Short mmCIF file of C-alpha atoms and ligand atoms in Angstrom, two decimals:
data_model
loop_
_atom_site.label_atom_id
_atom_site.label_comp_id
_atom_site.label_asym_id
_atom_site.label_seq_id
_atom_site.Cartn_x
_atom_site.Cartn_y
_atom_site.Cartn_z
CA UNK A 348 -22.88 -3.65 -40.48
CA UNK A 349 -19.95 -1.25 -40.00
CA UNK A 350 -20.00 2.26 -38.59
CA UNK A 351 -19.61 3.74 -42.06
CA UNK A 352 -22.90 2.16 -43.13
CA UNK A 353 -24.87 4.58 -40.92
CA UNK A 354 -26.04 6.77 -43.80
CA UNK A 355 -29.31 5.49 -45.23
CA UNK A 356 -30.42 5.78 -48.86
CA UNK A 357 -32.19 8.99 -49.82
CA UNK A 358 -35.60 7.29 -49.56
CA UNK A 359 -35.05 6.21 -45.95
CA UNK A 360 -37.02 7.84 -43.14
CA UNK A 361 -34.86 6.55 -40.30
CA UNK A 362 -31.16 6.16 -39.56
CA UNK A 363 -29.17 4.31 -36.95
CA UNK A 364 -26.56 5.45 -34.48
CA UNK A 365 -23.74 2.96 -34.04
CA UNK A 366 -21.14 2.05 -31.47
CA UNK A 367 -17.93 3.17 -33.24
CA UNK A 368 -15.86 0.52 -31.47
CA UNK A 369 -18.00 -2.43 -32.57
CA UNK A 370 -20.31 -1.18 -35.31
CA UNK A 371 -23.30 -2.41 -33.30
CA UNK A 372 -26.56 -0.49 -33.62
CA UNK A 373 -27.23 1.69 -30.57
CA UNK A 374 -30.54 3.15 -31.71
CA UNK A 375 -32.80 4.01 -34.67
CA UNK A 376 -33.99 7.58 -35.16
CA UNK A 377 -36.19 9.51 -37.59
CA UNK A 378 -34.75 11.66 -40.36
CA UNK A 379 -36.79 14.80 -39.87
CA UNK A 380 -37.53 16.80 -43.00
CA UNK A 381 -37.98 20.56 -43.35
CA UNK A 382 -41.77 20.43 -42.84
CA UNK A 383 -41.37 18.49 -39.60
CA UNK A 384 -38.64 20.80 -38.34
CA UNK A 385 -40.82 23.82 -39.03
CA UNK A 386 -43.74 22.22 -37.16
CA UNK A 387 -41.48 21.47 -34.17
CA UNK A 388 -40.25 25.07 -34.13
CA UNK A 389 -43.86 26.32 -34.22
CA UNK A 390 -44.71 24.01 -31.32
CA UNK A 391 -41.69 25.27 -29.43
CA UNK A 392 -42.83 28.84 -30.01
CA UNK A 393 -46.10 28.01 -28.30
CA UNK A 394 -44.18 26.54 -25.35
CA UNK A 395 -41.88 29.57 -25.29
CA UNK A 396 -44.81 31.77 -24.25
CA UNK A 397 -45.60 29.53 -21.30
CA UNK A 398 -41.93 29.29 -20.34
CA UNK A 399 -41.49 33.09 -20.51
CA UNK A 400 -44.58 33.62 -18.36
CA UNK A 401 -43.21 31.24 -15.71
CA UNK A 402 -40.70 33.95 -14.85
CA UNK A 403 -37.28 33.45 -13.30
CA UNK A 404 -38.60 31.70 -10.18
CA UNK A 405 -40.72 29.20 -12.09
CA UNK A 406 -37.97 28.44 -14.58
CA UNK A 407 -35.44 27.97 -11.80
CA UNK A 408 -37.76 25.42 -10.15
CA UNK A 409 -38.32 23.58 -13.44
CA UNK A 410 -34.63 23.53 -14.38
CA UNK A 411 -33.73 22.37 -10.88
CA UNK A 412 -36.09 19.41 -11.29
CA UNK A 413 -34.40 18.56 -14.60
CA UNK A 414 -30.95 18.94 -13.04
CA UNK A 415 -31.86 16.56 -10.20
CA UNK A 416 -33.09 13.94 -12.66
CA UNK A 417 -29.94 14.24 -14.75
CA UNK A 418 -27.71 13.97 -11.69
CA UNK A 419 -29.63 10.95 -10.38
CA UNK A 420 -29.32 9.13 -13.70
CA UNK A 421 -25.87 10.38 -14.72
CA UNK A 422 -24.43 6.87 -14.99
CA UNK A 423 -27.20 5.86 -17.41
CA UNK A 424 -26.48 8.94 -19.52
CA UNK A 425 -22.71 8.30 -19.44
CA UNK A 426 -23.20 4.71 -20.61
CA UNK A 427 -25.25 5.90 -23.60
CA UNK A 428 -22.68 8.62 -24.42
CA UNK A 429 -19.95 6.02 -24.30
CA UNK A 430 -21.85 3.72 -26.66
CA UNK A 431 -22.58 6.42 -29.24
CA UNK A 432 -19.14 8.08 -29.24
CA UNK A 433 -16.82 5.27 -28.14
CA UNK A 434 -15.39 7.42 -25.31
CA UNK A 435 -14.56 5.70 -22.00
CA UNK A 436 -17.48 5.74 -19.54
CA UNK A 437 -15.35 7.63 -16.98
CA UNK A 438 -14.73 10.44 -19.50
CA UNK A 439 -18.44 10.52 -20.35
CA UNK A 440 -19.28 10.77 -16.66
CA UNK A 441 -16.91 13.72 -16.21
CA UNK A 442 -18.38 15.46 -19.25
CA UNK A 443 -21.97 14.98 -18.07
CA UNK A 444 -21.10 16.09 -14.52
CA UNK A 445 -19.63 19.36 -15.83
CA UNK A 446 -22.75 19.94 -17.93
CA UNK A 447 -24.95 19.49 -14.85
CA UNK A 448 -22.77 22.00 -12.99
CA UNK A 449 -23.30 24.53 -15.80
CA UNK A 450 -27.06 23.88 -15.72
CA UNK A 451 -27.07 24.54 -11.98
CA UNK A 452 -25.17 27.80 -12.41
CA UNK A 453 -27.26 29.04 -15.33
CA UNK A 454 -30.58 28.35 -13.62
CA UNK A 455 -29.58 29.90 -10.30
CA UNK A 456 -27.90 32.99 -11.79
CA UNK A 457 -30.18 33.88 -14.70
CA UNK A 458 -32.31 36.26 -12.67
CA UNK A 459 -29.34 38.11 -11.20
CA UNK A 460 -27.73 38.58 -14.62
CA UNK A 461 -30.80 39.31 -16.74
CA UNK A 462 -33.38 41.05 -14.55
CA UNK A 463 -34.09 44.75 -14.99
CA UNK A 464 -31.48 46.92 -13.32
CA UNK A 465 -30.98 50.64 -13.04
CA UNK A 466 -28.09 52.24 -14.87
CA UNK A 467 -26.71 55.75 -14.72
CA UNK A 468 -28.46 58.16 -17.07
CA UNK A 469 -25.37 60.38 -17.40
CA UNK A 470 -24.95 64.07 -16.70
CA UNK A 471 -26.71 65.45 -19.77
CA UNK A 472 -29.76 63.22 -19.20
CA UNK A 473 -29.81 63.42 -15.39
CA UNK A 474 -33.57 64.06 -15.46
CA UNK A 475 -34.11 60.48 -16.67
CA UNK A 476 -34.22 57.17 -14.82
CA UNK A 477 -32.54 54.53 -17.00
CA UNK A 478 -32.84 50.77 -16.75
CA UNK A 479 -32.08 47.70 -18.83
CA UNK A 480 -33.42 44.15 -18.82
CA UNK A 481 -32.37 41.13 -20.90
CA UNK A 482 -35.39 39.43 -22.42
CA UNK A 483 -35.69 35.99 -24.01
CA UNK A 484 -35.45 35.91 -27.81
CA UNK A 485 -38.09 33.19 -28.26
CA UNK A 486 -36.97 29.89 -29.81
CA UNK A 487 -33.29 29.01 -30.06
CA UNK A 488 -32.09 26.45 -32.59
CA UNK A 489 -29.08 24.53 -31.27
CA UNK A 490 -26.92 22.50 -33.66
CA UNK A 491 -24.34 20.34 -31.93
CA UNK A 492 -21.35 18.11 -32.63
CA UNK A 493 -20.68 14.51 -31.58
CA UNK A 494 -17.38 14.88 -29.72
CA UNK A 495 -18.89 16.20 -26.47
CA UNK A 496 -22.54 15.36 -27.12
CA UNK A 497 -23.71 16.60 -23.70
CA UNK A 498 -21.28 19.24 -22.45
CA UNK A 499 -21.03 21.18 -25.71
CA UNK A 500 -24.71 21.57 -26.66
CA UNK A 501 -25.70 22.04 -23.01
CA UNK A 502 -23.49 25.14 -23.01
CA UNK A 503 -26.16 26.61 -25.29
CA UNK A 504 -29.27 24.65 -24.23
CA UNK A 505 -28.98 25.24 -20.46
CA UNK A 506 -28.17 28.94 -20.85
CA UNK A 507 -30.86 29.52 -23.50
CA UNK A 508 -33.52 27.84 -21.35
CA UNK A 509 -32.41 29.69 -18.21
CA UNK A 510 -32.67 32.95 -20.17
CA UNK A 511 -36.34 32.13 -20.86
CA UNK A 512 -36.24 30.63 -24.36
CA UNK A 513 -37.58 27.40 -25.79
CA UNK A 514 -34.98 25.24 -27.55
CA UNK A 515 -35.01 22.98 -30.59
CA UNK A 516 -31.86 20.88 -30.72
CA UNK A 517 -30.42 19.11 -33.77
CA UNK A 518 -27.67 16.78 -32.51
CA UNK A 519 -24.96 15.23 -34.66
CA UNK A 520 -26.05 12.20 -36.66
CA UNK A 521 -23.56 10.22 -34.52
CA UNK A 522 -25.17 11.07 -31.17
CA UNK A 523 -28.96 11.37 -31.60
CA UNK A 524 -29.72 8.95 -28.74
CA UNK A 525 -27.96 11.16 -26.19
CA UNK A 526 -29.98 14.18 -27.34
CA UNK A 527 -33.29 12.34 -27.18
CA UNK A 528 -32.43 11.06 -23.72
CA UNK A 529 -31.77 14.62 -22.50
CA UNK A 530 -35.06 15.89 -23.96
CA UNK A 531 -37.03 12.95 -22.52
CA UNK A 532 -35.66 13.70 -19.05
CA UNK A 533 -36.61 17.35 -19.52
CA UNK A 534 -40.20 16.37 -20.36
CA UNK A 535 -40.28 14.00 -17.41
CA UNK A 536 -39.07 16.71 -15.01
CA UNK A 537 -40.87 19.75 -16.39
CA UNK A 538 -43.98 18.24 -17.97
CA UNK A 539 -43.93 20.42 -21.11
CA UNK A 540 -41.75 20.10 -24.23
CA UNK A 541 -40.00 23.43 -23.99
CA UNK A 542 -36.83 21.64 -25.06
CA UNK A 543 -37.26 19.50 -28.19
CA UNK A 544 -35.03 17.47 -30.46
CA UNK A 545 -35.05 16.96 -34.22
CA UNK A 546 -32.81 14.28 -35.70
CA UNK A 547 -31.28 13.54 -39.08
CA UNK A 548 -28.27 14.61 -41.12
CA UNK A 549 -26.90 17.95 -42.29
CA UNK A 550 -30.11 18.71 -44.19
CA UNK A 551 -32.09 18.60 -40.93
CA UNK A 552 -29.63 21.10 -39.42
CA UNK A 553 -29.97 23.30 -42.51
CA UNK A 554 -33.78 23.11 -42.19
CA UNK A 555 -33.53 24.28 -38.58
CA UNK A 556 -31.66 27.41 -39.74
CA UNK A 557 -34.58 28.19 -42.07
CA UNK A 558 -37.43 27.21 -39.76
CA UNK A 559 -38.04 30.61 -38.20
CA UNK A 560 -35.97 30.29 -35.02
CA UNK A 561 -34.89 33.51 -33.32
CA UNK A 562 -31.23 32.56 -33.03
CA UNK A 563 -29.02 29.64 -33.99
CA UNK A 564 -26.29 28.38 -31.67
CA UNK A 565 -23.98 26.28 -33.81
CA UNK A 566 -21.09 24.16 -32.57
CA UNK A 567 -19.13 22.23 -35.15
CA UNK A 568 -16.52 22.69 -37.84
CA UNK A 569 -15.59 26.07 -39.28
CA UNK A 570 -16.69 24.96 -42.76
CA UNK A 571 -20.20 24.01 -41.62
CA UNK A 572 -20.32 27.16 -39.47
CA UNK A 573 -19.92 29.25 -42.63
CA UNK A 574 -22.80 27.37 -44.30
CA UNK A 575 -24.99 27.90 -41.23
CA UNK A 576 -24.19 31.60 -41.20
CA UNK A 577 -24.99 31.92 -44.91
CA UNK A 578 -28.34 30.19 -44.42
CA UNK A 579 -29.18 32.38 -41.41
CA UNK A 580 -28.27 35.52 -43.37
CA UNK A 581 -31.35 34.96 -45.60
CA UNK A 582 -33.66 35.74 -42.68
CA UNK A 583 -31.27 37.90 -40.65
CA UNK A 584 -31.32 35.22 -37.96
CA UNK A 585 -28.47 35.87 -35.53
CA UNK A 586 -25.92 33.10 -34.89
CA UNK A 587 -23.34 32.01 -32.35
CA UNK A 588 -20.55 30.03 -33.96
CA UNK A 589 -18.44 27.76 -31.75
CA UNK A 590 -16.07 26.24 -34.28
CA UNK A 591 -12.76 24.43 -34.38
CA UNK A 592 -9.45 25.16 -32.71
CA UNK A 593 -5.70 24.58 -32.96
CA UNK A 594 -4.80 25.26 -29.37
CA UNK A 595 -1.23 25.74 -28.24
CA UNK A 596 0.39 24.92 -24.90
CA UNK A 597 3.45 26.96 -23.93
CA UNK A 598 6.10 25.63 -21.56
CA UNK A 599 8.36 28.26 -19.98
CA UNK A 600 11.85 27.57 -18.63
CA UNK A 601 10.65 27.66 -15.01
CA UNK A 602 7.58 25.41 -15.52
CA UNK A 603 6.86 22.32 -13.44
CA UNK A 604 7.76 19.89 -16.22
CA UNK A 605 6.00 16.85 -14.77
CA UNK A 606 2.76 18.77 -14.45
CA UNK A 607 3.20 20.34 -17.89
CA UNK A 608 3.85 16.97 -19.57
CA UNK A 609 0.88 15.36 -17.81
CA UNK A 610 -1.42 18.24 -18.81
CA UNK A 611 -0.09 18.32 -22.36
CA UNK A 612 -0.69 14.62 -22.87
CA UNK A 613 -4.18 14.71 -21.41
CA UNK A 614 -5.03 17.87 -23.36
CA UNK A 615 -3.81 16.26 -26.58
CA UNK A 616 -5.13 12.72 -26.20
CA UNK A 617 -8.21 12.80 -23.95
CA UNK A 618 -11.34 11.91 -25.91
CA UNK A 619 -8.93 10.55 -28.55
CA UNK A 620 -7.93 14.16 -29.29
CA UNK A 621 -11.44 15.00 -30.49
CA UNK A 622 -11.67 18.15 -28.39
CA UNK A 623 -12.25 21.61 -29.86
CA UNK A 624 -10.04 23.15 -27.14
CA UNK A 625 -7.64 20.20 -27.06
CA UNK A 626 -3.87 20.72 -27.16
CA UNK A 627 -2.60 20.28 -30.73
CA UNK A 628 0.69 22.22 -30.58
CA UNK A 629 3.32 22.59 -27.83
CA UNK A 630 6.03 25.27 -27.75
CA UNK A 631 8.81 24.66 -25.24
CA UNK A 632 11.61 26.95 -24.02
CA UNK A 633 14.92 25.64 -25.35
CA UNK A 634 16.37 25.37 -21.84
CA UNK A 635 13.84 22.69 -20.85
CA UNK A 636 12.91 21.24 -24.24
CA UNK A 637 14.79 17.93 -23.94
CA UNK A 638 13.70 17.39 -20.37
CA UNK A 639 10.03 18.16 -21.16
CA UNK A 640 10.02 15.99 -24.28
CA UNK A 641 11.52 13.04 -22.39
CA UNK A 642 8.74 13.25 -19.77
CA UNK A 643 6.01 13.66 -22.37
CA UNK A 644 7.29 10.72 -24.41
CA UNK A 645 7.64 8.47 -21.35
CA UNK A 646 4.03 9.16 -20.37
CA UNK A 647 2.71 8.89 -23.94
CA UNK A 648 4.29 5.44 -24.39
CA UNK A 649 2.21 4.20 -21.46
CA UNK A 650 -1.02 5.10 -23.25
CA UNK A 651 -2.79 2.92 -25.77
CA UNK A 652 -5.92 3.48 -27.80
CA UNK A 653 -7.90 0.23 -27.62
CA UNK A 654 -11.34 -1.08 -26.74
CA UNK A 655 -11.90 -0.50 -23.03
CA UNK A 656 -8.71 1.61 -22.75
CA UNK A 657 -8.21 5.23 -21.71
CA UNK A 658 -8.37 6.29 -25.36
CA UNK A 659 -11.34 5.15 -27.41
CA UNK A 660 -11.87 4.96 -31.17
CA UNK A 661 -12.19 7.91 -33.53
CA UNK A 662 -15.93 8.50 -33.53
CA UNK A 663 -16.36 9.68 -37.11
CA UNK A 664 -14.77 7.32 -39.68
CA UNK A 665 -13.81 10.11 -42.11
CA UNK A 666 -11.78 11.87 -39.37
CA UNK A 667 -9.21 9.06 -39.45
CA UNK A 668 -8.31 10.14 -43.00
CA UNK A 669 -7.77 13.74 -41.83
CA UNK A 670 -5.46 12.58 -39.02
CA UNK A 671 -3.55 10.30 -41.42
CA UNK A 672 -3.11 13.17 -43.89
CA UNK A 673 -1.75 15.49 -41.19
CA UNK A 674 0.73 12.89 -39.87
CA UNK A 675 1.87 11.92 -43.39
CA UNK A 676 2.36 15.58 -44.35
CA UNK A 677 4.40 16.24 -41.19
CA UNK A 678 6.64 13.21 -41.82
CA UNK A 679 7.05 14.01 -45.52
CA UNK A 680 8.23 17.50 -44.63
CA UNK A 681 11.00 16.49 -42.26
CA UNK A 682 9.01 15.90 -39.08
CA UNK A 683 9.66 12.84 -36.90
CA UNK A 684 7.20 10.77 -34.88
CA UNK A 685 8.83 10.09 -31.49
CA UNK A 686 5.70 8.26 -30.36
CA UNK A 687 3.21 6.70 -32.82
CA UNK A 688 3.59 7.07 -36.57
CA UNK A 689 1.62 6.82 -39.79
CA UNK A 690 -2.02 5.90 -39.24
CA UNK A 691 -2.81 2.50 -40.82
CA UNK A 692 -5.57 2.31 -43.45
CA UNK A 693 -8.87 1.15 -41.99
CA UNK A 694 -7.86 1.95 -38.40
CA UNK A 695 -10.62 3.03 -36.00
CA UNK A 696 -8.20 3.50 -33.08
CA UNK A 697 -5.42 6.06 -33.56
CA UNK A 698 -2.44 5.68 -31.22
CA UNK A 699 -1.01 8.68 -29.29
CA UNK A 700 1.40 10.44 -31.62
CA UNK A 701 4.13 12.94 -30.66
CA UNK A 702 5.63 14.77 -33.63
CA UNK A 703 8.79 16.92 -33.54
CA UNK A 704 10.66 19.05 -36.11
CA UNK A 705 7.40 19.77 -37.94
CA UNK A 706 7.53 22.95 -40.10
CA UNK A 707 5.19 25.70 -38.90
CA UNK A 708 3.36 25.89 -42.22
CA UNK A 709 2.46 22.18 -42.31
CA UNK A 710 -1.06 20.80 -41.92
CA UNK A 711 -0.31 19.37 -38.46
CA UNK A 712 0.54 22.86 -37.19
CA UNK A 713 -1.97 24.99 -39.08
CA UNK A 714 -5.17 22.89 -39.45
CA UNK A 715 -7.35 21.22 -36.85
CA UNK A 716 -6.24 17.56 -36.66
CA UNK A 717 -8.83 16.35 -34.13
CA UNK A 718 -6.89 13.24 -33.20
CA UNK A 719 -4.54 12.11 -30.37
CA UNK A 720 -1.55 13.79 -32.01
CA UNK A 721 0.56 16.75 -30.96
CA UNK A 722 3.53 18.67 -32.36
CA UNK A 723 6.34 19.74 -30.01
CA UNK A 724 8.52 22.66 -31.08
CA UNK A 725 11.62 24.16 -29.43
CA UNK A 726 11.57 27.96 -29.05
CA UNK A 727 14.27 30.48 -28.10
CA UNK A 728 12.07 32.20 -25.52
CA UNK A 729 8.47 32.92 -24.68
CA UNK A 730 8.34 35.79 -27.20
CA UNK A 731 8.87 33.28 -29.97
CA UNK A 732 6.40 30.88 -28.30
CA UNK A 733 3.71 33.57 -28.21
CA UNK A 734 4.34 34.59 -31.81
CA UNK A 735 4.06 30.98 -33.02
CA UNK A 736 1.07 30.21 -30.80
CA UNK A 737 -0.72 33.22 -32.30
CA UNK A 738 0.19 32.14 -35.83
CA UNK A 739 -2.88 30.18 -36.96
CA UNK A 740 -6.25 31.37 -38.23
CA UNK A 741 -7.92 29.66 -35.25
CA UNK A 742 -8.05 31.23 -31.78
CA UNK A 743 -10.07 29.21 -29.28
CA UNK A 744 -8.25 28.10 -26.10
CA UNK A 745 -4.62 28.10 -24.99
CA UNK A 746 -2.45 26.96 -22.09
CA UNK A 747 0.62 28.33 -20.35
CA UNK A 748 2.91 26.50 -17.95
CA UNK A 749 5.13 28.94 -16.06
CA UNK A 750 5.78 29.52 -12.37
CA UNK A 751 6.63 33.23 -12.55
CA UNK A 752 5.15 34.59 -15.78
CA UNK A 753 1.89 32.71 -16.44
CA UNK A 754 -0.47 35.72 -16.35
CA UNK A 755 1.94 37.95 -18.31
CA UNK A 756 2.27 35.36 -21.09
CA UNK A 757 -1.50 34.67 -21.06
CA UNK A 758 -2.18 38.39 -21.65
CA UNK A 759 -0.32 38.19 -24.97
CA UNK A 760 -2.11 35.17 -26.40
CA UNK A 761 -4.71 35.59 -29.14
CA UNK A 762 -7.39 33.28 -27.77
CA UNK A 763 -10.83 33.28 -26.22
CA UNK A 764 -9.58 31.44 -23.13
CA UNK A 765 -6.26 30.62 -21.46
CA UNK A 766 -5.50 28.08 -18.73
CA UNK A 767 -2.42 28.69 -16.59
CA UNK A 768 -0.69 25.69 -15.01
CA UNK A 769 -3.72 23.53 -15.82
CA UNK A 770 -5.43 22.50 -19.02
CA UNK A 771 -8.93 23.33 -20.40
CA UNK A 772 -9.83 24.37 -16.83
CA UNK A 773 -11.71 27.43 -18.14
CA UNK A 774 -14.40 25.18 -19.68
CA UNK A 775 -15.45 23.79 -16.32
CA UNK A 776 -15.82 27.18 -14.63
CA UNK A 777 -19.44 28.25 -15.14
CA UNK A 778 -18.74 31.95 -14.57
CA UNK A 779 -16.23 32.16 -17.45
CA UNK A 780 -17.32 32.84 -21.04
CA UNK A 781 -16.37 30.17 -23.59
CA UNK A 782 -15.76 30.85 -27.27
CA UNK A 783 -13.21 31.93 -29.82
CA UNK A 784 -12.30 34.46 -32.47
CA UNK A 785 -11.11 34.14 -36.07
CA UNK A 786 -11.86 30.72 -37.59
CA UNK A 787 -12.86 29.48 -34.13
CA UNK A 788 -16.06 31.51 -34.41
CA UNK A 789 -17.73 34.24 -32.35
CA UNK A 790 -20.24 34.75 -29.60
CA UNK A 791 -20.02 33.20 -26.16
CA UNK A 792 -21.61 30.40 -24.19
CA UNK A 793 -21.28 29.95 -20.38
CA UNK A 794 -21.28 32.60 -17.67
CA UNK A 795 -23.15 35.90 -17.70
CA UNK A 796 -22.11 36.46 -21.34
CA UNK A 797 -23.64 33.07 -22.21
CA UNK A 798 -26.95 34.05 -20.65
CA UNK A 799 -26.99 37.41 -22.43
CA UNK A 800 -26.12 35.68 -25.74
CA UNK A 801 -29.64 34.17 -25.71
CA UNK A 802 -31.49 37.36 -24.87
CA UNK A 803 -31.90 40.87 -26.13
CA UNK A 804 -31.52 44.04 -24.08
CA UNK A 805 -34.60 46.15 -23.55
CA UNK A 806 -33.71 49.69 -22.49
CA UNK A 807 -36.15 52.03 -20.72
CA UNK A 808 -35.60 55.76 -20.15
CA UNK A 809 -38.24 57.29 -17.84
CA UNK A 810 -38.43 61.08 -17.43
CA UNK A 811 -38.31 61.93 -13.73
CA UNK A 812 -38.59 65.70 -14.12
CA UNK A 813 -38.45 68.25 -16.90
CA UNK A 814 -34.91 68.85 -18.18
CA UNK A 815 -33.48 72.30 -17.42
CA UNK A 816 -32.17 72.38 -21.00
CA UNK A 817 -34.87 70.79 -23.14
CA UNK A 818 -33.18 69.23 -26.16
CA UNK A 819 -35.74 66.95 -27.81
CA UNK A 820 -38.33 69.54 -28.74
CA UNK A 821 -38.93 71.98 -31.61
CA UNK A 822 -39.46 74.57 -28.86
CA UNK A 823 -35.72 74.47 -28.12
CA UNK A 824 -34.39 78.03 -28.14
CA UNK A 825 -31.09 79.49 -29.33
CA UNK A 826 -30.39 80.40 -25.69
CA UNK A 827 -30.77 76.77 -24.65
CA UNK A 828 -28.42 75.67 -27.40
CA UNK A 829 -25.90 78.23 -26.12
CA UNK A 830 -26.33 76.80 -22.60
CA UNK A 831 -25.76 73.27 -23.94
CA UNK A 832 -22.54 74.37 -25.59
CA UNK A 833 -21.31 75.86 -22.32
CA UNK A 834 -22.21 72.74 -20.35
CA UNK A 835 -20.45 70.41 -22.80
CA UNK A 836 -17.36 72.60 -22.93
CA UNK A 837 -17.35 72.80 -19.14
CA UNK A 838 -17.79 69.06 -18.71
CA UNK A 839 -15.65 67.65 -21.51
CA UNK A 840 -13.61 70.37 -23.13
CA UNK A 841 -11.48 71.65 -20.28
CA UNK A 842 -7.74 71.52 -20.94
CA UNK A 843 -8.19 71.26 -24.72
CA UNK A 844 -5.49 72.97 -26.79
P1 NDP B 2310 -19.79 19.39 -38.28
O1 NDP B 2310 -19.53 20.79 -38.68
O2 NDP B 2310 -19.58 18.32 -39.30
O3 NDP B 2310 -21.29 19.20 -37.77
C1 NDP B 2310 -21.81 19.95 -36.70
C2 NDP B 2310 -23.31 19.88 -36.71
O4 NDP B 2310 -23.81 20.58 -37.86
C3 NDP B 2310 -23.87 18.46 -36.83
O5 NDP B 2310 -25.03 18.35 -36.07
C4 NDP B 2310 -24.17 18.36 -38.30
O6 NDP B 2310 -25.12 17.38 -38.60
C5 NDP B 2310 -24.70 19.74 -38.59
N1 NDP B 2310 -24.70 20.14 -39.99
C6 NDP B 2310 -24.01 19.61 -41.02
N2 NDP B 2310 -24.26 20.30 -42.16
C7 NDP B 2310 -25.13 21.29 -41.84
C8 NDP B 2310 -25.74 22.35 -42.57
N3 NDP B 2310 -25.53 22.54 -43.86
N4 NDP B 2310 -26.56 23.20 -41.89
C9 NDP B 2310 -26.78 23.05 -40.57
N5 NDP B 2310 -26.22 22.07 -39.83
C10 NDP B 2310 -25.40 21.19 -40.46
O7 NDP B 2310 -18.89 19.14 -36.99
P2 NDP B 2310 -18.64 17.80 -36.20
O8 NDP B 2310 -19.93 17.21 -35.75
O9 NDP B 2310 -17.72 16.98 -36.99
O10 NDP B 2310 -17.90 18.34 -34.88
C11 NDP B 2310 -16.52 18.52 -34.84
C12 NDP B 2310 -16.17 19.98 -34.96
O11 NDP B 2310 -16.81 20.70 -33.92
C13 NDP B 2310 -14.70 20.26 -34.78
O12 NDP B 2310 -14.25 21.18 -35.72
C14 NDP B 2310 -14.61 20.85 -33.38
O13 NDP B 2310 -13.50 21.67 -33.18
C15 NDP B 2310 -15.89 21.59 -33.30
N6 NDP B 2310 -16.26 21.84 -31.93
C16 NDP B 2310 -16.19 23.11 -31.44
C17 NDP B 2310 -16.47 23.38 -30.12
C18 NDP B 2310 -16.47 24.77 -29.59
O14 NDP B 2310 -17.08 25.01 -28.56
N7 NDP B 2310 -15.79 25.73 -30.21
C19 NDP B 2310 -16.84 22.31 -29.19
C20 NDP B 2310 -16.92 21.02 -29.81
C21 NDP B 2310 -16.62 20.82 -31.13
P3 NDP B 2310 -24.63 15.92 -39.04
O15 NDP B 2310 -23.68 15.44 -37.97
O16 NDP B 2310 -25.90 15.16 -39.03
O17 NDP B 2310 -23.97 16.06 -40.38
#
């Protein structure tokens, strides 16, 4: 059996996840239909009540128990991730470790971020005491991709649970085993299925959108994100969309070129380039272009995608065709491959590919490639680099290498996140929000924003004493209205022409 045989016939009730490097079966999983998904969501709603009543302290204790179990068995998890995605075990370990770090942050900071706090009532309403609290929404449906099958969905799952919600997770059809493993460890640690998994194909994900969840957190391609949003619109179910990217890395004339080349190569090729915030385009100041390219090329030639190597196979067979199309288009339009070249038919491993002289309007510059390929473009100065970096419909992450001007250049980039003199570092910092704009989606996971994303604000205004100028009554007099006018003019109108 090959990896492409994973899809069962329409009558099947189970499907298999496969090792993309060998085609071997890793596990067999149910294809859950709409009725099952609805029943799971109803069950989760029941658990959500118990979870909410536990309060912040109880949830912190439960999530800490889960975290400890995950940390203790991280190598087991990493091995399974490696089998289902083909990524090296070391990369899987790093991914899972970062997810555990996020879980730790979310569970220990949820109370501080979400609990009721007093806010100023303002001058006109000074007789009121105002406060706001962020409450759980109920049941969150999480739909995740295969490329980071732990780190990416956990950015929603951990924060949604810490905010007091139950979660129903539909993983990618390529990584169902990882999801079930996470949920089994949750049940083992917590004793109640507040976090549940449904498995299957796109139809199962679509069913989750229509199953009565209180919010959907979707991570995946922009095209599927639009379908998810359309389905959720039917029931006015809110959504978070974490979609694709076409991230740029900018190299200024004063950058540390060794560091920049190392970061660029890792950002482009780690996880075989299947990273939403991976580096897909590089813009280099003309003064250091040749020097930077020489270093990048020297390092890239040392890398090889192969079984057991630092770069694994392309997880999803159809993605190889997308990568091939992008490389072919670049070469047909005058681009040159300094490292790598056309992707052979039937390949499951794509070699690191460095493309130069690629026109800005080509597929390899404008569309998400999701492979270990990168374009390198010479620019006059950082103004041109910023303009080109901002020139796609995506806007997820970005990177700047500059000794003197990193923050100033970062300020001008249209992106949800920017790393300066490092790459993708923002994703591993639990206090920073993660997400994009434009075709990269909207809403945020991680950090305080990520906790609030899975809650709703409840505002309370409590009257402390009777207002000197009573406004919200039919007994309001003309004299009081005159007083109000004077107060507003005095407060806000002074100096007006
Ligand atoms: P897809 O959009 O193909 O799938 C994402 C998830 O949606 C899968 O679980 C999929 O199920 C499910 N799905 C498919 N059709 C529907 C539907 N009609 N309704 C509801 N759910 C559906 O993305 P990939 O799995 O290929 O992931 C790669 C993409 O994810 C890339 O574009 C990448 O950039 C993006 N990504 C974004 C991140 C971010 O944080 N911004 C992080 C990681 C990845 P099934 O697999 O069973 O078809």
